[in-house]
mmCIF file of C-alpha atoms in Angstrom:
data_model
loop_
_atom_site.group_PDB
_atom_site.id
_atom_site.type_symbol
_atom_site.label_atom_id
_atom_site.label_comp_id
_atom_site.label_asym_id
_atom_site.label_seq_id
_atom_site.Cartn_x
_atom_site.Cartn_y
_atom_site.Cartn_z
ATOM 1 C CA MET A 12 0.001 -0.013 -0.015
ATOM 2 C CA ALA A 13 1.294 3.489 -0.892
ATOM 3 C CA LEU A 14 2.338 5.576 2.099
ATOM 4 C CA VAL A 15 0.776 8.742 0.580
ATOM 5 C CA SER A 16 -2.714 8.704 -0.940
ATOM 6 C CA PRO A 17 -3.914 11.022 -3.741
ATOM 7 C CA LYS A 18 -6.036 12.757 -1.076
ATOM 8 C CA GLN A 19 -2.979 13.448 1.039
ATOM 9 C CA VAL A 20 -1.110 14.851 -1.967
ATOM 10 C CA GLU A 21 -4.101 17.076 -2.617
ATOM 11 C CA GLU A 22 -4.020 18.257 1.053
ATOM 12 C CA PHE A 23 -0.374 19.020 0.742
ATOM 13 C CA TYR A 24 -0.954 21.372 -2.188
ATOM 14 C CA THR A 25 -4.265 22.907 -1.005
ATOM 15 C CA GLN A 26 -3.729 23.418 2.745
ATOM 16 C CA GLY A 27 0.072 23.286 2.723
ATOM 17 C CA PHE A 28 0.644 20.184 4.805
ATOM 18 C CA THR A 29 -0.512 16.607 5.220
ATOM 19 C CA TYR A 30 -0.369 14.082 8.084
ATOM 20 C CA ILE A 31 0.998 10.547 7.637
ATOM 21 C CA PRO A 32 0.600 8.380 10.762
ATOM 22 C CA GLN A 33 2.922 5.761 12.214
ATOM 23 C CA VAL A 34 5.539 5.562 9.484
ATOM 24 C CA PHE A 35 8.295 4.205 11.735
ATOM 25 C CA THR A 36 8.005 1.273 14.194
ATOM 26 C CA PRO A 37 8.562 1.626 17.965
ATOM 27 C CA GLU A 38 11.831 -0.245 17.566
ATOM 28 C CA GLU A 39 13.025 2.102 14.854
ATOM 29 C CA MET A 40 12.009 5.076 16.893
ATOM 30 C CA ASP A 41 14.058 3.715 19.809
ATOM 31 C CA ALA A 42 17.165 3.741 17.525
ATOM 32 C CA ILE A 43 16.377 7.285 16.332
ATOM 33 C CA ASP A 44 15.843 8.405 19.913
ATOM 34 C CA ALA A 45 19.245 6.976 20.914
ATOM 35 C CA ALA A 46 21.057 8.620 17.990
ATOM 36 C CA THR A 47 19.272 11.920 18.763
ATOM 37 C CA GLU A 48 20.414 11.847 22.370
ATOM 38 C CA SER A 49 23.954 10.935 21.372
ATOM 39 C CA LEU A 50 24.019 14.026 19.183
ATOM 40 C CA HIS A 51 22.670 16.129 22.006
ATOM 41 C CA ARG A 52 25.479 14.931 24.338
ATOM 42 C CA MET A 53 27.981 15.792 21.627
ATOM 43 C CA ALA A 54 26.472 19.241 21.264
ATOM 44 C CA GLU A 55 26.581 19.851 25.005
ATOM 45 C CA GLU A 56 30.287 18.951 25.054
ATOM 46 C CA VAL A 57 30.944 21.333 22.147
ATOM 47 C CA ALA A 58 29.086 24.070 24.041
ATOM 48 C CA LEU A 59 31.817 24.082 26.687
ATOM 49 C CA GLN A 60 34.362 25.159 24.040
ATOM 50 C CA PRO A 61 34.917 28.827 23.151
ATOM 51 C CA ARG A 62 32.766 30.087 20.293
ATOM 52 C CA THR A 63 32.031 33.436 18.733
ATOM 53 C CA GLY A 64 28.363 33.039 17.875
ATOM 54 C CA ASP A 65 25.264 30.932 18.436
ATOM 55 C CA SER A 66 26.274 28.216 15.941
ATOM 56 C CA VAL A 67 29.342 26.117 15.328
ATOM 57 C CA GLU A 68 30.356 23.556 12.739
ATOM 58 C CA TYR A 69 31.520 20.216 14.229
ATOM 59 C CA LYS A 70 32.196 16.886 12.492
ATOM 60 C CA GLY A 71 30.402 18.062 9.371
ATOM 61 C CA SER A 72 27.278 19.148 11.253
ATOM 62 C CA ARG A 73 26.156 22.646 12.299
ATOM 63 C CA ILE A 74 25.050 23.040 15.877
ATOM 64 C CA THR A 75 22.905 26.001 16.812
ATOM 65 C CA TYR A 76 22.253 27.049 20.407
ATOM 66 C CA GLY A 77 19.752 29.413 21.971
ATOM 67 C CA LYS A 78 20.809 33.059 21.925
ATOM 68 C CA GLY A 79 22.995 33.755 24.885
ATOM 69 C CA ASN A 80 22.855 30.209 26.309
ATOM 70 C CA ASN A 81 23.989 26.675 25.765
ATOM 71 C CA PHE A 82 20.605 25.052 25.110
ATOM 72 C CA VAL A 83 20.789 23.054 21.900
ATOM 73 C CA ARG A 84 18.312 24.439 19.433
ATOM 74 C CA HIS A 85 18.954 22.254 16.425
ATOM 75 C CA ILE A 86 21.683 20.280 14.702
ATOM 76 C CA ALA A 87 21.787 20.635 10.908
ATOM 77 C CA TYR A 88 23.325 17.934 8.649
ATOM 78 C CA CYS A 89 23.228 15.720 11.728
ATOM 79 C CA GLY A 90 23.896 12.651 9.600
ATOM 80 C CA ASN A 91 27.500 13.754 9.131
ATOM 81 C CA ALA A 92 28.208 13.553 12.873
ATOM 82 C CA GLU A 93 25.928 10.526 13.399
ATOM 83 C CA PRO A 94 25.665 8.501 10.092
ATOM 84 C CA SER A 95 22.636 6.504 11.268
ATOM 85 C CA MET A 96 20.608 9.742 11.035
ATOM 86 C CA ARG A 97 21.515 10.178 7.380
ATOM 87 C CA LYS A 98 20.437 6.577 6.849
ATOM 88 C CA PHE A 99 17.120 7.188 8.567
ATOM 89 C CA GLY A 100 16.684 10.398 6.632
ATOM 90 C CA ARG A 101 17.072 8.422 3.423
ATOM 91 C CA ASP A 102 14.918 5.528 4.477
ATOM 92 C CA PRO A 103 12.843 4.201 1.500
ATOM 93 C CA ARG A 104 9.635 5.345 3.259
ATOM 94 C CA ILE A 105 10.934 8.907 3.547
ATOM 95 C CA LEU A 106 12.036 8.856 -0.101
ATOM 96 C CA GLU A 107 8.635 7.475 -1.144
ATOM 97 C CA ILE A 108 6.895 10.353 0.515
ATOM 98 C CA ALA A 109 9.214 12.846 -1.241
ATOM 99 C CA ALA A 110 8.849 11.159 -4.649
ATOM 100 C CA THR A 111 5.035 10.951 -4.382
ATOM 101 C CA ILE A 112 4.560 14.591 -3.341
ATOM 102 C CA LEU A 113 7.109 16.034 -5.707
ATOM 103 C CA GLU A 114 5.966 13.671 -8.477
ATOM 104 C CA SER A 115 9.587 13.033 -9.311
ATOM 105 C CA LYS A 116 11.779 9.936 -8.923
ATOM 106 C CA GLU A 117 14.773 12.149 -8.356
ATOM 107 C CA PHE A 118 15.337 14.967 -5.844
ATOM 108 C CA ASP A 119 18.089 16.679 -3.843
ATOM 109 C CA HIS A 120 18.478 15.984 -0.114
ATOM 110 C CA MET A 121 18.819 19.476 1.359
ATOM 111 C CA ILE A 122 17.901 19.117 5.053
ATOM 112 C CA ASN A 123 18.842 16.444 7.585
ATOM 113 C CA GLN A 124 18.437 17.869 11.104
ATOM 114 C CA VAL A 125 17.164 17.374 14.618
ATOM 115 C CA HIS A 126 15.324 20.029 16.579
ATOM 116 C CA TYR A 127 15.380 19.994 20.373
ATOM 117 C CA LYS A 128 13.022 21.578 22.887
ATOM 118 C CA ARG A 129 14.163 20.737 26.379
ATOM 119 C CA PRO A 130 11.903 21.773 29.242
ATOM 120 C CA GLY A 131 12.805 25.287 30.397
ATOM 121 C CA SER A 132 15.004 25.972 27.394
ATOM 122 C CA ALA A 133 12.667 28.669 25.920
ATOM 123 C CA VAL A 134 13.515 27.390 22.444
ATOM 124 C CA ALA A 135 10.855 28.572 20.056
ATOM 125 C CA PHE A 136 10.604 29.093 16.260
ATOM 126 C CA ASP A 137 9.014 32.289 14.933
ATOM 127 C CA TRP A 138 6.483 32.178 12.139
ATOM 128 C CA HIS A 139 8.372 31.630 8.864
ATOM 129 C CA GLN A 140 8.375 30.128 5.401
ATOM 130 C CA ASP A 141 11.083 27.565 4.695
ATOM 131 C CA ILE A 142 11.570 28.907 1.179
ATOM 132 C CA ALA A 143 13.358 31.891 2.757
ATOM 133 C CA HIS A 144 15.880 29.473 4.314
ATOM 134 C CA ARG A 145 16.458 27.969 0.890
ATOM 135 C CA GLY A 146 17.736 31.348 -0.377
ATOM 136 C CA TYR A 147 14.766 32.052 -2.666
ATOM 137 C CA GLN A 148 15.068 35.864 -2.287
ATOM 138 C CA THR A 149 18.795 35.849 -3.222
ATOM 139 C CA GLY A 150 18.651 33.469 -6.157
ATOM 140 C CA GLY A 151 19.670 30.361 -4.177
ATOM 141 C CA PHE A 152 16.437 28.531 -4.974
ATOM 142 C CA LYS A 153 14.017 28.491 -7.926
ATOM 143 C CA ASP A 154 10.415 27.226 -7.828
ATOM 144 C CA VAL A 155 10.840 25.216 -11.056
ATOM 145 C CA ASP A 156 7.587 23.304 -10.908
ATOM 146 C CA GLY A 157 5.487 26.318 -9.854
ATOM 147 C CA ARG A 158 4.191 24.541 -6.778
ATOM 148 C CA GLY A 159 7.100 25.054 -4.358
ATOM 149 C CA SER A 160 9.483 22.507 -5.753
ATOM 150 C CA TYR A 161 10.264 21.310 -2.203
ATOM 151 C CA VAL A 162 8.920 19.100 0.581
ATOM 152 C CA GLN A 163 9.833 19.196 4.246
ATOM 153 C CA ILE A 164 9.230 15.849 6.009
ATOM 154 C CA LEU A 165 9.068 16.074 9.821
ATOM 155 C CA LEU A 166 9.135 12.898 11.981
ATOM 156 C CA ALA A 167 7.910 13.199 15.565
ATOM 157 C CA ILE A 168 10.423 11.719 18.026
ATOM 158 C CA ASP A 169 8.147 12.617 20.910
ATOM 159 C CA ASP A 170 4.410 13.017 21.131
ATOM 160 C CA SER A 171 3.310 16.638 20.659
ATOM 161 C CA THR A 172 0.915 18.220 23.127
ATOM 162 C CA PRO A 173 -0.616 21.676 23.549
ATOM 163 C CA GLU A 174 1.921 22.317 26.341
ATOM 164 C CA ASN A 175 5.224 21.278 24.713
ATOM 165 C CA GLY A 176 5.396 23.775 21.894
ATOM 166 C CA PRO A 177 3.898 21.783 19.030
ATOM 167 C CA LEU A 178 4.499 22.749 15.428
ATOM 168 C CA GLU A 179 1.696 24.997 14.126
ATOM 169 C CA PHE A 180 0.623 25.802 10.592
ATOM 170 C CA ILE A 181 -1.494 28.465 8.887
ATOM 171 C CA PRO A 182 -3.694 26.415 6.568
ATOM 172 C CA GLY A 183 -3.755 27.675 2.979
ATOM 173 C CA SER A 184 -0.823 30.058 3.487
ATOM 174 C CA ASN A 185 1.117 28.032 0.912
ATOM 175 C CA LYS A 186 -1.125 29.554 -1.820
ATOM 176 C CA LEU A 187 0.153 33.080 -1.028
ATOM 177 C CA GLY A 188 3.651 32.455 -2.348
ATOM 178 C CA TYR A 189 6.764 34.041 -0.879
ATOM 179 C CA LEU A 190 5.697 36.790 1.549
ATOM 180 C CA GLY A 191 9.034 38.067 2.850
ATOM 181 C CA ASP A 192 9.096 39.600 6.306
ATOM 182 C CA ASN A 193 6.402 40.565 8.847
ATOM 183 C CA LEU A 194 4.298 37.458 8.160
ATOM 184 C CA THR A 195 1.939 38.095 11.108
ATOM 185 C CA SER A 196 0.695 41.245 9.377
ATOM 186 C CA LYS A 197 -0.097 39.350 6.178
ATOM 187 C CA VAL A 198 -2.078 36.353 7.433
ATOM 188 C CA ASP A 199 -4.672 35.592 10.094
ATOM 189 C CA ILE A 200 -2.609 33.840 12.811
ATOM 190 C CA SER A 201 -5.851 32.894 14.667
ATOM 191 C CA THR A 202 -6.413 30.199 11.982
ATOM 192 C CA ARG A 203 -3.358 28.264 13.224
ATOM 193 C CA VAL A 204 -3.623 24.505 13.681
ATOM 194 C CA ALA A 205 -1.271 22.114 15.477
ATOM 195 C CA PRO A 206 -1.428 18.479 14.364
ATOM 196 C CA GLN A 207 -1.208 16.338 17.482
ATOM 197 C CA LEU A 208 1.633 14.125 16.316
ATOM 198 C CA LYS A 209 2.460 10.849 17.995
ATOM 199 C CA ARG A 210 5.912 9.302 18.145
ATOM 200 C CA GLY A 211 6.617 7.880 14.705
ATOM 201 C CA ASP A 212 4.121 10.100 12.865
ATOM 202 C CA ILE A 213 5.121 12.332 10.005
ATOM 203 C CA VAL A 214 3.792 15.659 8.772
ATOM 204 C CA ALA A 215 4.941 16.821 5.306
ATOM 205 C CA PHE A 216 4.673 20.489 4.385
ATOM 206 C CA GLY A 217 5.632 22.813 1.575
ATOM 207 C CA PRO A 218 8.144 25.705 1.425
ATOM 208 C CA TYR A 219 5.514 28.477 1.266
ATOM 209 C CA THR A 220 3.499 27.130 4.238
ATOM 210 C CA ILE A 221 3.734 29.513 7.198
ATOM 211 C CA HIS A 222 4.586 27.635 10.368
ATOM 212 C CA GLY A 223 6.248 28.073 13.753
ATOM 213 C CA SER A 224 6.201 26.844 17.335
ATOM 214 C CA GLU A 225 6.278 28.225 20.848
ATOM 215 C CA ALA A 226 8.417 27.260 23.860
ATOM 216 C CA ASN A 227 8.050 23.916 25.581
ATOM 217 C CA LEU A 228 6.151 24.492 28.864
ATOM 218 C CA SER A 229 5.925 20.825 29.781
ATOM 219 C CA ASN A 230 8.344 18.758 31.862
ATOM 220 C CA LYS A 231 9.368 16.475 28.961
ATOM 221 C CA SER A 232 11.370 17.085 25.781
ATOM 222 C CA ARG A 233 9.827 17.615 22.384
ATOM 223 C CA ARG A 234 12.149 16.610 19.549
ATOM 224 C CA VAL A 235 11.644 16.241 15.802
ATOM 225 C CA PHE A 236 13.720 14.931 12.924
ATOM 226 C CA ILE A 237 13.440 16.863 9.686
ATOM 227 C CA ASN A 238 14.436 15.981 6.189
ATOM 228 C CA GLY A 239 13.884 18.307 3.204
ATOM 229 C CA PHE A 240 14.010 17.437 -0.524
ATOM 230 C CA ALA A 241 14.127 19.798 -3.514
ATOM 231 C CA TYR A 242 12.789 19.090 -7.038
ATOM 232 C CA PRO A 243 15.691 18.693 -9.505
ATOM 233 C CA GLY A 244 16.994 22.092 -10.602
ATOM 234 C CA ALA A 245 15.393 24.035 -7.757
ATOM 235 C CA ASN A 246 18.483 24.302 -5.559
ATOM 236 C CA GLN A 247 20.960 26.803 -6.935
ATOM 237 C CA ARG A 248 23.479 26.802 -4.121
ATOM 238 C CA THR A 249 26.569 24.792 -3.200
ATOM 239 C CA PHE A 250 27.453 23.874 0.369
ATOM 240 C CA ASN A 251 30.760 23.223 2.076
ATOM 241 C CA LEU A 252 29.517 20.387 4.274
ATOM 242 C CA PRO A 253 29.380 16.726 3.154
ATOM 243 C CA HIS A 254 26.184 15.205 1.651
ATOM 244 C CA VAL A 255 24.224 18.484 1.524
ATOM 245 C CA GLY A 256 22.291 18.524 -1.714
ATOM 246 C CA ASP A 257 23.069 14.934 -2.690
ATOM 247 C CA ARG A 258 20.929 13.838 -5.671
ATOM 248 C CA LEU A 259 18.819 10.807 -4.617
ATOM 249 C CA SER A 260 16.404 8.591 -6.506
ATOM 250 C CA PHE A 261 13.451 6.433 -5.567
ATOM 251 C CA SER A 262 11.999 3.485 -7.453
ATOM 252 C CA ASN A 263 9.093 1.462 -6.220
#
């Protein structure tokens, strides 16, 4: 049975995101959990070293901390420091989701990262569109298929709850295209929705979809594993870290 139905593909392009339940098994999630925590311990050790800003490159990964503190915010290209995370990020099920939504058997693996929200860390992510991070406004990314040319695939490592800073979306915001800055003045934030993801669930969303999340107010961590894939020809940039932008293919 296909992981993504035609209805889910339609949801992706009409409301900007779609929910895919229980993609990974509990045993696989245990392995992802262990690798995620190993990366966090590494990042905490790196935080004790002198640094000039809020991010540092280490073992081919980029660790970003909270502003002015040592709380780990996210680790980009985490599969370089922990190869099992690159393997999980390129799992055939992940690639099937990317291929089905992008309607392409080939795509470029642009994002492979873990986000952390420890209790009390105050880590939050302002409302944004991922296409800005792809360098759209400076020529680093082109929407070659006219529908975004990109899919972000987020795997829940922990259950999300109203208290732990769940990921929130503005439905239909993907239809507005690239909006630049001051997003809250351009959309109705009161329409926000937060899919209540369970461990092992996936939500896939597009690069124009406005999303964000607030701080974790619970007493447990909320972590997510994110992999992003670009339609061939969309990415216009080169990167100085291993495996960023690798061309992958999927065949069923």
